[in-house]
PDB file of C-alpha atoms (C1' of nucleotides) in Angstrom:
ATOM      1  CA  MET A   1     110.042-132.042  62.883  1.00  0.00           C
ATOM      2  CA  VAL A   2     109.957-134.320  59.871  1.00  0.00           C
ATOM      3  CA  ARG A   3     113.116-136.245  59.341  1.00  0.00           C
ATOM      4  CA  GLN A   4     112.189-139.146  56.856  1.00  0.00           C
ATOM      5  CA  TYR A   5     109.725-139.863  54.205  1.00  0.00           C
ATOM      6  CA  TRP A   6     107.807-143.020  53.545  1.00  0.00           C
ATOM      7  CA  LEU A   7     105.108-144.788  51.468  1.00  0.00           C
ATOM      8  CA  MET A   8     102.786-147.475  53.241  1.00  0.00           C
ATOM      9  CA  LYS A   9     100.373-149.411  51.248  1.00  0.00           C
ATOM     10  CA  SER A  10      96.957-150.716  52.231  1.00  0.00           C
ATOM     11  CA  GLU A  11      94.276-152.218  50.388  1.00  0.00           C
ATOM     12  CA  PRO A  12      91.358-149.833  51.081  1.00  0.00           C
ATOM     13  CA  GLU A  13      88.726-152.913  51.244  1.00  0.00           C
ATOM     14  CA  ALA A  14      90.699-154.122  54.389  1.00  0.00           C
ATOM     15  CA  TYR A  15      91.760-150.561  55.729  1.00  0.00           C
ATOM     16  CA  SER A  16      91.653-147.355  53.818  1.00  0.00           C
ATOM     17  CA  PHE A  17      92.796-143.907  54.545  1.00  0.00           C
ATOM     18  CA  ASP A  18      89.379-142.727  55.520  1.00  0.00           C
ATOM     19  CA  ASP A  19      89.324-145.422  58.176  1.00  0.00           C
ATOM     20  CA  LEU A  20      92.314-144.122  59.697  1.00  0.00           C
ATOM     21  CA  MET A  21      91.066-140.605  59.792  1.00  0.00           C
ATOM     22  CA  ALA A  22      87.875-141.846  61.490  1.00  0.00           C
ATOM     23  CA  GLU A  23      89.731-143.034  64.332  1.00  0.00           C
ATOM     24  CA  LYS A  24      90.356-141.582  67.546  1.00  0.00           C
ATOM     25  CA  ASN A  25      92.914-138.866  67.433  1.00  0.00           C
ATOM     26  CA  ARG A  26      93.207-140.110  63.610  1.00  0.00           C
ATOM     27  CA  THR A  27      95.754-142.480  65.055  1.00  0.00           C
ATOM     28  CA  ASP A  28      95.955-146.359  64.761  1.00  0.00           C
ATOM     29  CA  HIS A  29      98.620-149.136  65.033  1.00  0.00           C
ATOM     30  CA  TRP A  30     100.018-150.526  61.912  1.00  0.00           C
ATOM     31  CA  ASP A  31     100.088-154.287  62.711  1.00  0.00           C
ATOM     32  CA  GLY A  32     100.286-157.204  60.371  1.00  0.00           C
ATOM     33  CA  ILE A  33     103.746-156.575  58.691  1.00  0.00           C
ATOM     34  CA  ARG A  34     105.399-159.957  58.039  1.00  0.00           C
ATOM     35  CA  ASN A  35     108.137-158.854  55.637  1.00  0.00           C
ATOM     36  CA  TYR A  36     111.709-158.377  57.128  1.00  0.00           C
ATOM     37  CA  GLN A  37     112.617-155.579  54.910  1.00  0.00           C
ATOM     38  CA  ALA A  38     109.238-153.690  55.567  1.00  0.00           C
ATOM     39  CA  ARG A  39     109.895-154.330  59.203  1.00  0.00           C
ATOM     40  CA  ASN A  40     113.221-152.812  59.090  1.00  0.00           C
ATOM     41  CA  PHE A  41     112.090-149.886  57.418  1.00  0.00           C
ATOM     42  CA  MET A  42     109.385-149.437  60.334  1.00  0.00           C
ATOM     43  CA  MET A  43     112.129-149.651  62.804  1.00  0.00           C
ATOM     44  CA  GLU A  44     113.852-146.811  61.256  1.00  0.00           C
ATOM     45  CA  MET A  45     110.766-144.597  61.551  1.00  0.00           C
ATOM     46  CA  ARG A  46     110.953-141.599  63.963  1.00  0.00           C
ATOM     47  CA  GLN A  47     108.026-139.604  65.439  1.00  0.00           C
ATOM     48  CA  GLY A  48     106.760-136.938  63.008  1.00  0.00           C
ATOM     49  CA  ASP A  49     108.263-138.833  59.847  1.00  0.00           C
ATOM     50  CA  ALA A  50     105.814-138.059  56.926  1.00  0.00           C
ATOM     51  CA  ILE A  51     104.235-140.945  55.136  1.00  0.00           C
ATOM     52  CA  LEU A  52     102.252-141.316  51.827  1.00  0.00           C
ATOM     53  CA  PHE A  53      99.306-143.373  52.325  1.00  0.00           C
ATOM     54  CA  TYR A  54      98.769-145.698  49.072  1.00  0.00           C
ATOM     55  CA  HIS A  55      95.812-147.613  48.106  1.00  0.00           C
ATOM     56  CA  SER A  56      96.825-151.133  46.588  1.00  0.00           C
ATOM     57  CA  SER A  57      94.752-153.671  44.974  1.00  0.00           C
ATOM     58  CA  THR A  58      92.043-151.046  44.003  1.00  0.00           C
ATOM     59  CA  ASN A  59      91.151-149.537  40.532  1.00  0.00           C
ATOM     60  CA  PRO A  60      93.108-147.642  40.174  1.00  0.00           C
ATOM     61  CA  PRO A  61      95.799-147.876  42.716  1.00  0.00           C
ATOM     62  CA  HIS A  62      96.708-144.410  44.076  1.00  0.00           C
ATOM     63  CA  VAL A  63      97.993-142.337  46.689  1.00  0.00           C
ATOM     64  CA  ALA A  64      95.181-141.148  48.950  1.00  0.00           C
ATOM     65  CA  GLY A  65      96.380-138.941  51.670  1.00  0.00           C
ATOM     66  CA  ILE A  66      99.226-137.947  54.104  1.00  0.00           C
ATOM     67  CA  ALA A  67     100.029-139.489  57.400  1.00  0.00           C
ATOM     68  CA  GLU A  68     102.653-139.326  59.780  1.00  0.00           C
ATOM     69  CA  VAL A  69     104.462-141.598  62.437  1.00  0.00           C
ATOM     70  CA  ALA A  70     102.907-141.064  65.849  1.00  0.00           C
ATOM     71  CA  SER A  71     105.184-143.658  67.794  1.00  0.00           C
ATOM     72  CA  GLU A  72     108.173-145.582  66.983  1.00  0.00           C
ATOM     73  CA  ALA A  73     108.379-149.184  66.422  1.00  0.00           C
ATOM     74  CA  TYR A  74     107.189-151.641  69.029  1.00  0.00           C
ATOM     75  CA  PRO A  75     106.520-155.446  69.148  1.00  0.00           C
ATOM     76  CA  ASP A  76     103.504-156.301  67.375  1.00  0.00           C
ATOM     77  CA  HIS A  77     101.592-158.516  69.549  1.00  0.00           C
ATOM     78  CA  THR A  78      99.311-159.932  67.131  1.00  0.00           C
ATOM     79  CA  SER A  79     102.419-162.018  66.005  1.00  0.00           C
ATOM     80  CA  TRP A  80     101.848-164.192  68.956  1.00  0.00           C
ATOM     81  CA  ASP A  81      98.221-164.248  69.168  1.00  0.00           C
ATOM     82  CA  ARG A  82      97.201-167.785  67.893  1.00  0.00           C
ATOM     83  CA  LYS A  83      93.998-166.560  66.739  1.00  0.00           C
ATOM     84  CA  ALA A  84      95.329-163.501  64.707  1.00  0.00           C
ATOM     85  CA  LYS A  85      95.438-163.680  61.059  1.00  0.00           C
ATOM     86  CA  TYR A  86      99.220-163.034  60.820  1.00  0.00           C
ATOM     87  CA  TYR A  87     100.111-165.435  63.763  1.00  0.00           C
ATOM     88  CA  ASP A  88     103.878-166.500  63.647  1.00  0.00           C
ATOM     89  CA  LEU A  89     104.831-169.232  65.969  1.00  0.00           C
ATOM     90  CA  LYS A  90     108.362-168.091  66.231  1.00  0.00           C
ATOM     91  CA  SER A  91     107.606-164.743  67.710  1.00  0.00           C
ATOM     92  CA  THR A  92     107.039-164.635  71.347  1.00  0.00           C
ATOM     93  CA  PRO A  93     106.435-161.584  73.783  1.00  0.00           C
ATOM     94  CA  GLU A  94     110.342-162.622  74.787  1.00  0.00           C
ATOM     95  CA  ASN A  95     111.681-162.614  71.762  1.00  0.00           C
ATOM     96  CA  PRO A  96     109.333-160.395  69.420  1.00  0.00           C
ATOM     97  CA  ARG A  97     110.269-161.042  65.771  1.00  0.00           C
ATOM     98  CA  TRP A  98     107.562-158.571  64.129  1.00  0.00           C
ATOM     99  CA  TYR A  99     107.075-154.951  65.026  1.00  0.00           C
ATOM    100  CA  MET A 100     104.646-152.332  64.240  1.00  0.00           C
ATOM    101  CA  VAL A 101     104.364-148.210  64.367  1.00  0.00           C
ATOM    102  CA  ASP A 102     101.566-146.182  65.054  1.00  0.00           C
ATOM    103  CA  ILE A 103     100.442-143.446  62.598  1.00  0.00           C
ATOM    104  CA  ARG A 104      98.289-140.675  62.609  1.00  0.00           C
ATOM    105  CA  GLY A 105      96.242-139.316  59.587  1.00  0.00           C
ATOM    106  CA  VAL A 106      97.234-135.797  58.699  1.00  0.00           C
ATOM    107  CA  ARG A 107      95.166-134.777  55.545  1.00  0.00           C
ATOM    108  CA  LYS A 108      93.381-136.336  52.522  1.00  0.00           C
ATOM    109  CA  LEU A 109      94.948-135.266  49.270  1.00  0.00           C
ATOM    110  CA  GLU A 110      92.852-132.912  47.278  1.00  0.00           C
ATOM    111  CA  ILE A 111      92.274-135.513  44.855  1.00  0.00           C
ATOM    112  CA  PRO A 112      93.890-139.085  44.910  1.00  0.00           C
ATOM    113  CA  VAL A 113      97.015-139.601  42.828  1.00  0.00           C
ATOM    114  CA  PRO A 114      96.737-142.669  40.641  1.00  0.00           C
ATOM    115  CA  LEU A 115      99.864-144.934  40.067  1.00  0.00           C
ATOM    116  CA  GLU A 116      99.626-144.282  36.401  1.00  0.00           C
ATOM    117  CA  ALA A 117     100.302-140.570  37.015  1.00  0.00           C
ATOM    118  CA  LEU A 118     103.164-141.396  39.331  1.00  0.00           C
ATOM    119  CA  LYS A 119     104.536-143.684  36.542  1.00  0.00           C
ATOM    120  CA  ALA A 120     104.084-140.869  33.975  1.00  0.00           C
ATOM    121  CA  ASN A 121     106.090-138.277  35.871  1.00  0.00           C
ATOM    122  CA  PRO A 122     109.646-138.555  35.179  1.00  0.00           C
ATOM    123  CA  ARG A 123     110.824-136.989  38.548  1.00  0.00           C
ATOM    124  CA  LEU A 124     109.444-140.239  40.262  1.00  0.00           C
ATOM    125  CA  LYS A 125     111.290-142.486  38.411  1.00  0.00           C
ATOM    126  CA  GLY A 126     113.214-143.550  41.394  1.00  0.00           C
ATOM    127  CA  MET A 127     110.171-144.359  43.493  1.00  0.00           C
ATOM    128  CA  ARG A 128     109.710-148.043  44.276  1.00  0.00           C
ATOM    129  CA  VAL A 129     106.139-148.027  43.667  1.00  0.00           C
ATOM    130  CA  VAL A 130     106.470-147.274  40.224  1.00  0.00           C
ATOM    131  CA  GLN A 131     108.690-150.096  39.518  1.00  0.00           C
ATOM    132  CA  LYS A 132     107.566-153.393  38.424  1.00  0.00           C
ATOM    133  CA  GLY A 133     107.729-156.230  40.741  1.00  0.00           C
ATOM    134  CA  GLN A 134     108.216-153.963  43.656  1.00  0.00           C
ATOM    135  CA  ARG A 135     105.838-155.372  46.139  1.00  0.00           C
ATOM    136  CA  LEU A 136     107.181-153.879  49.461  1.00  0.00           C
ATOM    137  CA  SER A 137     104.388-152.297  51.653  1.00  0.00           C
ATOM    138  CA  VAL A 138     106.649-150.029  53.419  1.00  0.00           C
ATOM    139  CA  GLN A 139     109.189-148.027  51.518  1.00  0.00           C
ATOM    140  CA  PRO A 140     111.215-145.019  51.912  1.00  0.00           C
ATOM    141  CA  VAL A 141     110.758-142.117  49.587  1.00  0.00           C
ATOM    142  CA  LEU A 142     112.694-139.075  48.837  1.00  0.00           C
ATOM    143  CA  ARG A 143     111.887-135.662  50.224  1.00  0.00           C
ATOM    144  CA  LYS A 144     111.446-134.169  46.527  1.00  0.00           C
ATOM    145  CA  GLU A 145     109.328-137.153  45.591  1.00  0.00           C
ATOM    146  CA  PHE A 146     107.174-136.602  48.607  1.00  0.00           C
ATOM    147  CA  GLU A 147     106.700-133.199  47.666  1.00  0.00           C
ATOM    148  CA  GLU A 148     106.152-133.810  44.025  1.00  0.00           C
ATOM    149  CA  VAL A 149     103.272-136.196  44.939  1.00  0.00           C
ATOM    150  CA  GLN A 150     101.617-133.613  47.108  1.00  0.00           C
ATOM    151  CA  ARG A 151     102.039-130.886  44.150  1.00  0.00           C
ATOM    152  CA  MET A 152     100.487-133.285  41.767  1.00  0.00           C
ATOM    153  CA  ALA A 153      97.357-133.822  43.916  1.00  0.00           C
ATOM    154  CA  LYS A 154      97.135-130.099  43.985  1.00  0.00           C
ATOM    155  CA  VAL A 155      97.272-129.698  40.093  1.00  0.00           C
ATOM    156  CA  LEU A 156      95.009-132.455  39.576  1.00  0.00           C
ATOM    157  CA  SER A 157      92.522-130.926  41.784  1.00  0.00           C
ATOM    158  CA  LYS A 158      92.677-127.608  39.916  1.00  0.00           C
ATOM    159  CA  LYS A 159      92.072-129.327  36.443  1.00  0.00           C
ATOM    160  CA  THR A 160      89.194-131.012  37.839  1.00  0.00           C
ATOM    161  CA  SER A 161      87.557-127.989  39.441  1.00  0.00           C
ATOM    162  CA  SER A 162      87.988-125.601  36.359  1.00  0.00           C
ATOM    163  CA  ARG A 163      85.949-128.082  34.262  1.00  0.00           C
TER     164      ARG A 163
ATOM    165  C1'  DG B   1      91.012-164.278  37.640  1.00  0.00           C
ATOM    166  C1'  DC B   2      95.726-164.577  35.689  1.00  0.00           C
ATOM    167  C1'  DC B   3     100.438-164.360  36.400  1.00  0.00           C
ATOM    168  C1'  DA B   4     104.980-162.260  37.024  1.00  0.00           C
ATOM    169  C1'  DA B   5     108.073-161.104  40.659  1.00  0.00           C
ATOM    170  C1'  DC B   6     109.354-161.810  44.914  1.00  0.00           C
ATOM    171  C1'  DG B   7     110.125-164.072  49.522  1.00  0.00           C
ATOM    172  C1'  DT B   8     110.424-167.975  52.635  1.00  0.00           C
ATOM    173  C1'  DT B   9     110.969-172.658  53.670  1.00  0.00           C
ATOM    174  C1'  DG B  10     113.149-177.023  53.812  1.00  0.00           C
ATOM    175  C1'  DG B  11     115.328-181.261  51.900  1.00  0.00           C
ATOM    176  C1'  DC B  12     119.674-182.484  50.328  1.00  0.00           C
TER     177       DC B  12
ATOM    178  C1'  DG C   1     124.712-173.024  50.827  1.00  0.00           C
ATOM    179  C1'  DC C   2     121.954-174.483  46.691  1.00  0.00           C
ATOM    180  C1'  DC C   3     117.449-174.468  44.836  1.00  0.00           C
ATOM    181  C1'  DA C   4     112.994-176.523  43.871  1.00  0.00           C
ATOM    182  C1'  DA C   5     108.595-175.699  45.642  1.00  0.00           C
ATOM    183  C1'  DC C   6     105.439-172.994  47.639  1.00  0.00           C
ATOM    184  C1'  DG C   7     102.830-168.948  49.273  1.00  0.00           C
ATOM    185  C1'  DT C   8     101.845-163.869  48.772  1.00  0.00           C
ATOM    186  C1'  DT C   9     101.635-159.295  46.461  1.00  0.00           C
ATOM    187  C1'  DG C  10      99.375-156.286  43.621  1.00  0.00           C
ATOM    188  C1'  DG C  11      98.898-154.543  38.533  1.00  0.00           C
ATOM    189  C1'  DC C  12      96.344-155.776  34.888  1.00  0.00           C
TER     190       DC C  12
END
DNA sequence: GCCAACGTTGGC
DNA sequence: GCCAACGTTGGC
């Protein structure tokens, strides 16, 4: 049962939605979050919550697919791994500072929904991702926004295929 | 590659 | 607790 809705960003060159779908059980852990607000949102996530998987730093930026929360937050062990990219010396196994969740790919959108289209849709005005300066890589979305993005993907794909 | 908008750090 | 300096994000 879906409880809450989220949007998570990833740079596709680093990790794309297709990469997630290619994982065993289409499931992977979401490590490397080093922002308190994003971490706190992840700690609110419950199994079955739905996720818009967003590709940032690509042209054009877009929502690529739907995922779901596969496990609730648990300590991000890469935070105390000296060799890891996002090592934080203030995080320890005894006192973890950073957390991660597991997410599972559900389905790829019929067609990616570009940021420009999100911005042009007045129903999505409240989404953080369309607002200037909102860099948060994990953010809550409303159910109606989540459903609107899915609807847009359907509409866009019909337009494309009828040409 | 630029740069605006943020978040974090650390001296005071 | 203030705030300057610095680092990062991410659209363009």
